[in-house]
Each structure stands twice: as C-alpha cells, then as structure tokens.
Amino acid sequence: MSQTLSTDIKITKSSTSKINQVNFDNLTFGTVFTDHMYVCDYKNGSWQTPEIKPYGPLTLDPSARVFHYGQAVFEGMKAYKDDNGKVFLFRPDENYKRINTSSARLAMPEFPEDYFFNGLETLLKLDKEWIQPGFGNSLYIRPFSIATQASVSASEANEYKFMIILSPAQAYYSGDVSVLIAEKYSRSASGGIGFAKAAGNYAAQFYPTNLAKKDGYQQVIWTDASTHEYVEEAGTMNVFFRINDTLLTAPVSDKILDGVTRKSLIAIAQKEGIAVEERPIKVSEIVEAANNGSLREIFGAGTAAVISPVKAFKHKDKHFEIDRPEETYADFFKNKLMNIQYNKAEDPFGWRYEVVI
Ligand SMILES: *Cc1c(COP(=O)(O)O)cnc(C)c1O
C-alpha cells in the first residue's frame, strides 16, 4: 500500500486491483464494488480530513445510532463514459443539494460542497478503469451518510460517516412490469420524510411490495396516505402517465421525492413541445382512461433504470392491460436522456458535467 497525501484527502491506494476478476458483461446491479471508497467522519461539530482507501468492511460500535434510530440518507447517481473516453456526471449538483436536504430532515449535518465534489472526482480518477465505455454501461455512484455515535439514547447523533462507494452497472432491462395501485399501505405521509432519500423509506416499502409480488405484480404505485385517491410514485421511481398525448406526473411535495430524472423528462417534454402537466392525479382518472382507451402509457423514472415501462396495473381487484402505441414516450425520453448523458447529443440544458480524468 502506498501512502500519499493529496491537498485535502488522505489517500491510501489499494496494492492490487480486483478489476480483472470482474465480468462486465454479466453484472448483477449493486453487487460488485470498485477498488476504493471515500470516507469522511464528522465529530466535534465538524467534518474531519476525508480519506480514500481500499474498499472494505467498516467497524462500527453495535450501539451506533444508525442501527437503532435509522439516521441514514443516500444518493444514487452515475458516471458515463463516451466513445472518446471522456467521463461525465449528470446534474451532480442536484444530487449534492438533495443529500443535504435529506440530511437536514433527519437532523444530520450537511456535507460541504467542495468536499463532495473533490471526494467524488478524486475517487472516480482512482477507479476510472471501472467506468466502462458503451451505451448503457455506467458506474453507479452511491454517496451516503450514517449516524455512527455509540449510544442507544434516542436523539440525533453527534458523530457521522459520509461515504461514497462505486459499483459498475450495465444497461438493465428487467422487463416491463405490472404494478399494483396501493389501497392500504403507504410509503410516505404529509409532514413525513417521503421527499428525503432516507434509508427508512425503502425499508417501509419492502413488505407491501412483497405482498404485491405474491399477487403477481412487481411494483406498487403509491397513493396518498390519507385517501389513497391520488397517485404519488411507482416503487422507488417517480411515475408518469400518458393520457392521449399528454404526459402527467404528480407535483413534488413533502411526500414525493424530487427526482432528477423526473425533472429532466419534464424539461425535455417542454422543449420538444409535448404537453406535460404536473398536477395531482386521481386514481379514478387513470382507471377511467384505461377503460375508455385514452391511457396509452405508464412508466417509472429514476437514475438506476432510467425508465421502467409498465404494461399492466391492478386497482381494487380489477386488472388492466395497457394497450401501448408502437412509438412510446418511454422509448423517446429514454433515448433523449441517454444521448445527453453519453455525450451523443447536444446538451441544450447544460446538464453534463465532465470529470477530467
Ligand atoms: C431516488 C428516487 C427517485 C428517483 O430519483 P432520481 O433522482 O431520478 O434518481 C424517485 N423516487 C424515490 C422514492 C427515490 O428514492
């Protein structure tokens, strides 16, 4: 192991690389990690000198508060390589801002902007070979923050770890999904933490999603917790509906996560002259549109899968198949977005962020 000190990150390089053991043509999402990780500790009221070191297990006290009170937030972003080997991030400022919004809601300390970008870019440079070229290939980036203070007393911690880990990902197509519209369970409520990328939001979804799976539906379309009359999100993605040629999505709120993919699709739609409405959407409207043939598409939108088309849904024991057109908005938006992300098209919005490797 070689020990070097960069301007403000302590770097310990891995003596060997695992990269030759990885089959990049057969990756299971989120299971393989690169050679290095970024760690920055918070204590005595401030973030300490960050470190980049070989990827590996952590040692935490069993009473660390993250295990007991769930102070944990994260982000999901990707690095893309174009045909000339240039590396890009997509709107990383949005992820940076969002992890701090999430942290603030969970009474966790915000992370400084220069630490975030310097840490992320230094890590990407060290593990640059892991960013594979090819449309659809990417390096998934997982920044996260957890409460590490040892104590089971029920209040916010005064010690944290902010980390970044990297996982190579392939374009994944898990098949078009069938979804169940929630009538009983909820993922978020007014005044809650639904807008935050908090670990606990995911934990709360697994059980109702398992019930949906038993019933033959892979995901749940979440509805508002008080009436279950309005659609909110699909699984862990924002959700879009196409009725005739109009694109609909619920407005962001304290219950709905402000997705980067979601807001990018809305901007693309507006630029392309596709009618798009951000407004509360009633389940009854979707059912009626399915019945009268005007519901043409439903799809989820998020960084990991980009766009996930829905082929059928169930509501109150009734199953509906969606009769999708030849040319879908799902394909159109996925291509538009990925062409920008992979530097294959103009970037009129200024979304690409080049990482000088
Ligand atoms: C991460 C996430 C999304 C998608 O956000 P992107 O920024 O587009 O990746 C949507 N909904 C929930 C609940 C999420 O956690």
CSV table of C-alpha atoms and ligand atoms in Angstrom, one decimal:
chain,number,residue,atom,x,y,z
A,1,MET,CA,0.0,0.0,0.0
A,2,SER,CA,1.3,3.4,-0.9
A,3,GLN,CA,0.6,6.4,1.3
A,4,THR,CA,0.2,9.8,-0.3
A,5,LEU,CA,-1.4,12.9,0.9
A,6,SER,CA,-3.4,15.0,-1.7
A,7,THR,CA,-4.3,18.6,-0.9
A,8,ASP,CA,-7.0,17.6,1.5
A,9,ILE,CA,-7.8,13.9,1.1
A,10,LYS,CA,-5.6,11.3,2.7
A,11,ILE,CA,-5.3,8.6,0.0
A,12,THR,CA,-4.3,5.0,0.6
A,13,LYS,CA,-4.2,3.1,-2.6
A,14,SER,CA,-5.1,-0.5,-2.9
A,15,SER,CA,-2.0,-2.5,-3.7
A,16,THR,CA,-3.9,-4.7,-6.2
A,17,SER,CA,-7.0,-4.2,-8.3
A,18,LYS,CA,-9.9,-6.6,-8.4
A,19,ILE,CA,-10.9,-5.4,-11.8
A,20,ASN,CA,-9.6,-8.4,-13.7
A,21,GLN,CA,-11.9,-10.7,-11.7
A,22,VAL,CA,-15.0,-8.8,-12.9
A,23,ASN,CA,-17.1,-9.9,-15.8
A,24,PHE,CA,-18.5,-6.6,-17.0
A,25,ASP,CA,-20.9,-8.4,-19.4
A,26,ASN,CA,-22.6,-10.2,-16.5
A,27,LEU,CA,-23.2,-7.8,-13.6
A,28,THR,CA,-25.9,-8.0,-11.1
A,29,PHE,CA,-26.8,-4.5,-10.2
A,30,GLY,CA,-25.2,-3.2,-7.0
A,31,THR,CA,-23.2,-6.3,-6.1
A,32,VAL,CA,-19.7,-5.5,-7.3
A,33,PHE,CA,-17.7,-2.6,-6.0
A,34,THR,CA,-14.6,-0.8,-7.2
A,35,ASP,CA,-11.1,-0.9,-5.5
A,36,HIS,CA,-11.6,2.3,-3.4
A,37,MET,CA,-14.1,4.1,-1.2
A,38,TYR,CA,-14.3,7.6,0.2
A,39,VAL,CA,-14.9,8.1,3.9
A,40,CYS,CA,-15.3,11.3,5.9
A,41,ASP,CA,-16.0,11.4,9.6
A,42,TYR,CA,-18.0,14.1,11.4
A,43,LYS,CA,-17.1,14.7,15.0
A,44,ASN,CA,-16.7,17.6,17.5
A,45,GLY,CA,-19.0,19.6,15.3
A,46,SER,CA,-17.1,19.4,12.1
A,47,TRP,CA,-16.1,17.2,9.1
A,48,GLN,CA,-12.6,15.7,9.5
A,49,THR,CA,-10.0,15.1,6.9
A,50,PRO,CA,-11.5,12.8,4.3
A,51,GLU,CA,-9.9,9.5,3.3
A,52,ILE,CA,-9.9,7.4,0.2
A,53,LYS,CA,-8.9,3.8,1.0
A,54,PRO,CA,-9.2,0.3,-0.3
A,55,TYR,CA,-12.9,-0.8,-0.4
A,56,GLY,CA,-13.7,-2.9,2.6
A,57,PRO,CA,-15.8,-3.5,5.7
A,58,LEU,CA,-16.3,-0.9,8.4
A,59,THR,CA,-16.0,-1.5,12.1
A,60,LEU,CA,-18.9,0.2,14.0
A,61,ASP,CA,-19.9,0.0,17.6
A,62,PRO,CA,-23.1,-2.1,17.9
A,63,SER,CA,-24.8,0.8,19.6
A,64,ALA,CA,-24.1,3.1,16.6
A,65,ARG,CA,-27.3,5.1,16.3
A,66,VAL,CA,-27.8,4.2,12.6
A,67,PHE,CA,-28.7,0.7,13.7
A,68,HIS,CA,-31.3,1.8,16.2
A,69,TYR,CA,-32.8,5.0,15.0
A,70,GLY,CA,-32.2,4.9,11.3
A,71,GLN,CA,-30.4,8.1,10.7
A,72,ALA,CA,-29.2,7.2,7.2
A,73,VAL,CA,-29.6,9.0,3.9
A,74,PHE,CA,-28.2,8.3,0.5
A,75,GLU,CA,-27.9,9.3,-3.2
A,76,GLY,CA,-27.9,7.5,-6.5
A,77,MET,CA,-26.0,8.9,-9.4
A,78,LYS,CA,-23.9,7.6,-12.4
A,79,ALA,CA,-20.7,8.3,-14.2
A,80,TYR,CA,-20.8,7.7,-18.0
A,81,LYS,CA,-18.0,7.3,-20.5
A,82,ASP,CA,-18.4,8.5,-24.1
A,83,ASP,CA,-16.8,6.9,-27.2
A,84,ASN,CA,-13.7,9.0,-26.8
A,85,GLY,CA,-13.2,8.0,-23.2
A,86,LYS,CA,-14.4,11.3,-21.7
A,87,VAL,CA,-16.2,10.8,-18.4
A,88,PHE,CA,-19.4,12.7,-17.4
A,89,LEU,CA,-21.7,13.0,-14.5
A,90,PHE,CA,-25.3,14.1,-15.0
A,91,ARG,CA,-26.6,17.1,-13.0
A,92,PRO,CA,-24.5,16.1,-9.9
A,93,ASP,CA,-25.3,19.5,-8.3
A,94,GLU,CA,-28.9,18.2,-7.9
A,95,ASN,CA,-27.7,15.1,-6.0
A,96,TYR,CA,-25.4,17.2,-3.9
A,97,LYS,CA,-28.2,19.5,-2.9
A,98,ARG,CA,-30.6,16.7,-2.3
A,99,ILE,CA,-28.4,14.7,0.1
A,100,ASN,CA,-28.2,17.8,2.2
A,101,THR,CA,-32.0,18.3,2.0
A,102,SER,CA,-32.4,14.7,3.1
A,103,SER,CA,-29.8,15.1,5.9
A,104,ALA,CA,-31.4,18.3,7.2
A,105,ARG,CA,-34.8,16.4,7.6
A,106,LEU,CA,-33.1,13.6,9.5
A,107,ALA,CA,-31.3,16.1,11.8
A,108,MET,CA,-28.0,15.1,10.2
A,109,PRO,CA,-25.2,17.5,9.4
A,110,GLU,CA,-24.9,18.8,5.8
A,111,PHE,CA,-21.8,17.9,3.8
A,112,PRO,CA,-19.7,20.7,2.3
A,113,GLU,CA,-19.9,21.1,-1.4
A,114,ASP,CA,-16.1,21.2,-2.1
A,115,TYR,CA,-15.6,18.0,0.0
A,116,PHE,CA,-18.4,16.3,-2.1
A,117,PHE,CA,-17.0,17.2,-5.5
A,118,ASN,CA,-13.4,16.9,-4.7
A,119,GLY,CA,-14.0,13.5,-3.0
A,120,LEU,CA,-16.2,12.2,-5.8
A,121,GLU,CA,-13.8,13.3,-8.6
A,122,THR,CA,-10.7,12.0,-6.9
A,123,LEU,CA,-12.4,8.7,-6.3
A,124,LEU,CA,-13.5,8.5,-9.9
A,125,LYS,CA,-10.0,9.2,-11.1
A,126,LEU,CA,-8.5,6.4,-9.0
A,127,ASP,CA,-11.2,3.9,-10.2
A,128,LYS,CA,-11.5,5.3,-13.7
A,129,GLU,CA,-10.9,1.9,-15.3
A,130,TRP,CA,-14.1,0.7,-13.8
A,131,ILE,CA,-16.2,3.2,-15.9
A,132,GLN,CA,-16.8,1.0,-18.9
A,133,PRO,CA,-17.5,2.5,-22.3
A,134,GLY,CA,-20.6,1.5,-24.2
A,135,PHE,CA,-24.1,2.9,-24.4
A,136,GLY,CA,-25.9,1.9,-21.2
A,137,ASN,CA,-22.9,1.0,-19.2
A,138,SER,CA,-22.1,3.2,-16.3
A,139,LEU,CA,-20.5,3.4,-12.9
A,140,TYR,CA,-23.3,3.7,-10.3
A,141,ILE,CA,-22.3,6.1,-7.5
A,142,ARG,CA,-23.7,5.7,-4.0
A,143,PRO,CA,-22.9,8.6,-1.6
A,144,PHE,CA,-24.4,8.0,1.8
A,145,SER,CA,-24.3,9.3,5.4
A,146,ILE,CA,-24.9,7.4,8.6
A,147,ALA,CA,-25.0,8.1,12.3
A,148,THR,CA,-22.0,6.4,14.0
A,149,GLN,CA,-22.1,7.7,17.5
A,150,ALA,CA,-22.1,4.9,20.0
A,151,SER,CA,-25.1,5.3,22.2
A,152,VAL,CA,-28.7,4.0,22.2
A,153,SER,CA,-30.0,7.1,23.7
A,154,ALA,CA,-32.9,8.3,21.4
A,155,SER,CA,-31.7,11.5,20.0
A,156,GLU,CA,-29.7,12.6,17.0
A,157,ALA,CA,-26.1,11.5,16.9
A,158,ASN,CA,-23.1,13.8,17.1
A,159,GLU,CA,-20.9,11.6,15.0
A,160,TYR,CA,-21.4,10.5,11.4
A,161,LYS,CA,-19.7,9.0,8.4
A,162,PHE,CA,-20.2,10.3,4.9
A,163,MET,CA,-19.1,7.8,2.3
A,164,ILE,CA,-19.0,7.2,-1.4
A,165,ILE,CA,-18.9,3.8,-3.0
A,166,LEU,CA,-18.9,2.9,-6.7
A,167,SER,CA,-20.5,-0.1,-8.5
A,168,PRO,CA,-20.2,-0.9,-12.2
A,169,ALA,CA,-23.6,-1.3,-13.8
A,170,GLN,CA,-24.9,-2.5,-17.2
A,171,ALA,CA,-27.8,-1.2,-19.1
A,172,TYR,CA,-30.5,-3.1,-17.5
A,173,TYR,CA,-33.8,-4.2,-18.8
A,174,SER,CA,-35.8,-6.1,-16.2
A,175,GLY,CA,-38.8,-6.5,-18.5
A,176,ASP,CA,-41.9,-4.4,-18.5
A,177,VAL,CA,-43.6,-4.5,-15.1
A,178,SER,CA,-47.1,-4.9,-13.8
A,179,VAL,CA,-48.0,-2.7,-10.8
A,180,LEU,CA,-50.5,-2.7,-8.0
A,181,ILE,CA,-52.1,0.6,-7.0
A,182,ALA,CA,-51.8,0.8,-3.2
A,183,GLU,CA,-55.1,0.8,-1.3
A,184,LYS,CA,-53.9,0.1,2.2
A,185,TYR,CA,-50.1,0.7,2.6
A,186,SER,CA,-48.2,4.0,2.0
A,187,ARG,CA,-44.6,5.0,1.6
A,188,SER,CA,-45.0,8.5,2.9
A,189,ALA,CA,-47.3,10.9,4.6
A,190,SER,CA,-47.7,14.6,4.9
A,191,GLY,CA,-45.1,16.1,7.2
A,192,GLY,CA,-43.1,12.9,6.9
A,193,ILE,CA,-39.8,12.0,5.2
A,194,GLY,CA,-41.1,10.9,1.8
A,195,PHE,CA,-39.2,13.7,0.0
A,196,ALA,CA,-35.9,12.6,1.6
A,197,LYS,CA,-33.8,9.8,0.2
A,198,ALA,CA,-33.8,8.2,3.6
A,199,ALA,CA,-33.0,4.5,4.1
A,200,GLY,CA,-36.1,4.0,6.2
A,201,ASN,CA,-38.4,4.9,3.3
A,202,TYR,CA,-37.1,1.9,1.5
A,203,ALA,CA,-37.5,-0.4,4.5
A,204,ALA,CA,-41.1,0.6,4.7
A,205,GLN,CA,-41.7,-0.4,1.1
A,206,PHE,CA,-40.4,-4.0,1.1
A,207,TYR,CA,-43.3,-5.6,2.9
A,208,PRO,CA,-46.2,-4.2,0.9
A,209,THR,CA,-44.1,-4.8,-2.3
A,210,ASN,CA,-43.7,-8.4,-1.3
A,211,LEU,CA,-47.4,-8.7,-0.9
A,212,ALA,CA,-47.9,-7.2,-4.4
A,213,LYS,CA,-45.3,-9.7,-5.8
A,214,LYS,CA,-47.2,-12.7,-4.3
A,215,ASP,CA,-50.2,-11.3,-6.2
A,216,GLY,CA,-48.2,-11.3,-9.5
A,217,TYR,CA,-47.3,-7.5,-9.5
A,218,GLN,CA,-43.6,-6.5,-9.4
A,219,GLN,CA,-44.1,-3.0,-8.0
A,220,VAL,CA,-46.6,-0.8,-6.1
A,221,ILE,CA,-47.9,2.5,-7.3
A,222,TRP,CA,-48.0,4.5,-4.1
A,223,THR,CA,-51.1,6.7,-3.4
A,224,ASP,CA,-51.6,9.4,-0.8
A,225,ALA,CA,-51.7,8.0,2.7
A,226,SER,CA,-54.9,9.7,3.8
A,227,THR,CA,-57.3,8.8,1.0
A,228,HIS,CA,-55.5,6.5,-1.5
A,229,GLU,CA,-57.2,8.5,-4.2
A,230,TYR,CA,-54.2,10.2,-5.7
A,231,VAL,CA,-51.1,8.6,-7.3
A,232,GLU,CA,-47.7,9.6,-6.0
A,233,GLU,CA,-44.8,7.3,-7.0
A,234,ALA,CA,-44.1,3.9,-8.5
A,235,GLY,CA,-41.9,1.7,-6.5
A,236,THR,CA,-38.7,3.7,-5.9
A,237,MET,CA,-39.3,5.8,-9.0
A,238,ASN,CA,-41.3,8.9,-10.0
A,239,VAL,CA,-44.3,7.9,-12.1
A,240,PHE,CA,-45.6,9.3,-15.4
A,241,PHE,CA,-48.8,8.7,-17.2
A,242,ARG,CA,-49.6,9.3,-20.8
A,243,ILE,CA,-53.3,10.1,-21.5
A,244,ASN,CA,-53.8,10.6,-25.2
A,245,ASP,CA,-50.7,12.6,-26.0
A,246,THR,CA,-50.4,14.4,-22.7
A,247,LEU,CA,-47.8,13.5,-20.1
A,248,LEU,CA,-48.9,13.6,-16.5
A,249,THR,CA,-47.0,13.4,-13.3
A,250,ALA,CA,-47.7,14.3,-9.7
A,251,PRO,CA,-46.2,17.6,-8.3
A,252,VAL,CA,-43.3,17.2,-5.9
A,253,SER,CA,-44.2,17.8,-2.3
A,254,ASP,CA,-43.1,16.6,1.1
A,255,LYS,CA,-44.4,13.2,0.2
A,256,ILE,CA,-42.8,12.8,-3.2
A,257,LEU,CA,-39.1,12.6,-4.0
A,258,ASP,CA,-37.9,15.3,-6.3
A,259,GLY,CA,-36.2,13.0,-8.9
A,260,VAL,CA,-33.5,14.3,-11.2
A,261,THR,CA,-34.8,12.0,-13.9
A,262,ARG,CA,-38.4,13.3,-13.4
A,263,LYS,CA,-37.4,16.9,-13.7
A,264,SER,CA,-35.2,16.2,-16.7
A,265,LEU,CA,-38.0,14.5,-18.5
A,266,ILE,CA,-40.4,17.4,-17.8
A,267,ALA,CA,-37.8,19.8,-19.3
A,268,ILE,CA,-37.3,17.6,-22.4
A,269,ALA,CA,-41.0,17.3,-22.9
A,270,GLN,CA,-41.4,21.1,-22.7
A,271,LYS,CA,-38.6,21.6,-25.2
A,272,GLU,CA,-40.0,19.0,-27.6
A,273,GLY,CA,-43.5,20.5,-27.4
A,274,ILE,CA,-45.0,17.6,-25.7
A,275,ALA,CA,-47.9,18.6,-23.4
A,276,VAL,CA,-46.9,17.9,-19.8
A,277,GLU,CA,-48.9,18.6,-16.7
A,278,GLU,CA,-47.6,18.5,-13.1
A,279,ARG,CA,-50.7,18.2,-11.0
A,280,PRO,CA,-52.5,15.9,-8.6
A,281,ILE,CA,-53.6,12.8,-10.5
A,282,LYS,CA,-56.6,10.8,-9.3
A,283,VAL,CA,-56.5,7.1,-9.4
A,284,SER,CA,-60.1,7.3,-10.8
A,285,GLU,CA,-58.8,9.3,-13.7
A,286,ILE,CA,-56.3,6.6,-14.6
A,287,VAL,CA,-58.9,3.9,-14.3
A,288,GLU,CA,-61.3,5.8,-16.5
A,289,ALA,CA,-58.6,6.5,-19.1
A,290,ALA,CA,-57.8,2.7,-19.1
A,291,ASN,CA,-61.5,2.0,-19.6
A,292,ASN,CA,-62.0,4.4,-22.4
A,293,GLY,CA,-58.7,3.6,-24.2
A,294,SER,CA,-57.0,7.0,-23.7
A,295,LEU,CA,-54.4,5.6,-21.2
A,296,ARG,CA,-51.6,4.9,-23.5
A,297,GLU,CA,-48.6,4.5,-21.2
A,298,ILE,CA,-47.4,4.4,-17.6
A,299,PHE,CA,-43.7,4.4,-16.8
A,300,GLY,CA,-41.4,5.0,-13.8
A,301,ALA,CA,-38.4,7.3,-14.0
A,302,GLY,CA,-35.2,7.2,-11.9
A,303,THR,CA,-31.4,7.1,-12.2
A,304,ALA,CA,-30.9,3.3,-11.9
A,305,ALA,CA,-33.2,2.1,-14.7
A,306,VAL,CA,-33.8,5.5,-16.4
A,307,ILE,CA,-37.3,4.5,-17.5
A,308,SER,CA,-39.2,1.5,-16.5
A,309,PRO,CA,-42.3,0.8,-18.6
A,310,VAL,CA,-45.5,-0.5,-17.0
A,311,LYS,CA,-47.6,-3.0,-19.1
A,312,ALA,CA,-50.5,-3.6,-16.7
A,313,PHE,CA,-51.9,-2.5,-13.4
A,314,LYS,CA,-54.4,-3.6,-10.8
A,315,HIS,CA,-56.7,-1.5,-8.8
A,316,LYS,CA,-59.4,-2.8,-6.4
A,317,ASP,CA,-59.2,-6.3,-7.7
A,318,LYS,CA,-59.5,-5.2,-11.3
A,319,HIS,CA,-56.6,-5.9,-13.7
A,320,PHE,CA,-56.0,-3.5,-16.6
A,321,GLU,CA,-53.6,-4.2,-19.5
A,322,ILE,CA,-52.2,-1.0,-21.2
A,323,ASP,CA,-52.6,-1.0,-24.9
A,324,ARG,CA,-49.4,0.9,-25.7
A,325,PRO,CA,-48.7,2.6,-29.1
A,326,GLU,CA,-45.9,1.5,-31.4
A,327,GLU,CA,-43.9,4.6,-30.6
A,328,THR,CA,-43.8,5.1,-26.9
A,329,TYR,CA,-42.9,8.2,-24.9
A,330,ALA,CA,-40.9,5.8,-22.7
A,331,ASP,CA,-38.5,5.0,-25.6
A,332,PHE,CA,-38.4,8.5,-26.8
A,333,PHE,CA,-37.5,10.0,-23.5
A,334,LYS,CA,-35.1,7.3,-22.6
A,335,ASN,CA,-33.2,7.9,-25.8
A,336,LYS,CA,-33.2,11.6,-25.5
A,337,LEU,CA,-31.9,11.5,-21.9
A,338,MET,CA,-29.3,8.8,-22.5
A,339,ASN,CA,-28.0,10.6,-25.6
A,340,ILE,CA,-27.3,13.6,-23.5
A,341,GLN,CA,-25.8,11.5,-20.6
A,342,TYR,CA,-23.5,9.7,-23.0
A,343,ASN,CA,-22.4,12.8,-24.9
A,344,LYS,CA,-24.1,11.6,-28.1
A,345,ALA,CA,-26.3,14.6,-28.5
A,346,GLU,CA,-26.2,18.4,-27.8
A,347,ASP,CA,-26.8,19.3,-24.2
A,348,PRO,CA,-29.0,22.4,-24.5
A,349,PHE,CA,-29.7,22.3,-20.8
A,350,GLY,CA,-26.1,22.3,-19.6
A,351,TRP,CA,-26.7,19.0,-17.7
A,352,ARG,CA,-23.5,17.2,-18.5
A,353,TYR,CA,-20.6,17.7,-16.1
A,354,GLU,CA,-17.3,16.5,-17.4
A,355,VAL,CA,-14.9,14.8,-14.9
A,356,VAL,CA,-11.3,15.5,-16.1
A,357,ILE,CA,-9.8,12.1,-15.6
B,1,LIG,C1,-34.2,8.1,-5.9
B,1,LIG,C2,-35.7,8.1,-6.0
B,1,LIG,C3,-36.4,8.5,-7.2
B,1,LIG,C4,-35.6,8.9,-8.5
B,1,LIG,O1,-34.8,10.0,-8.4
B,1,LIG,P1,-33.7,10.2,-9.5
B,1,LIG,O2,-33.0,11.5,-9.0
B,1,LIG,O3,-34.4,10.4,-10.7
B,1,LIG,O4,-32.8,9.0,-9.5
B,1,LIG,C5,-37.7,8.6,-7.2
B,1,LIG,N1,-38.4,8.2,-6.1
B,1,LIG,C6,-37.8,7.8,-4.9
B,1,LIG,C7,-38.7,7.4,-3.8
B,1,LIG,C8,-36.4,7.7,-4.9
B,1,LIG,O5,-35.9,7.3,-3.8
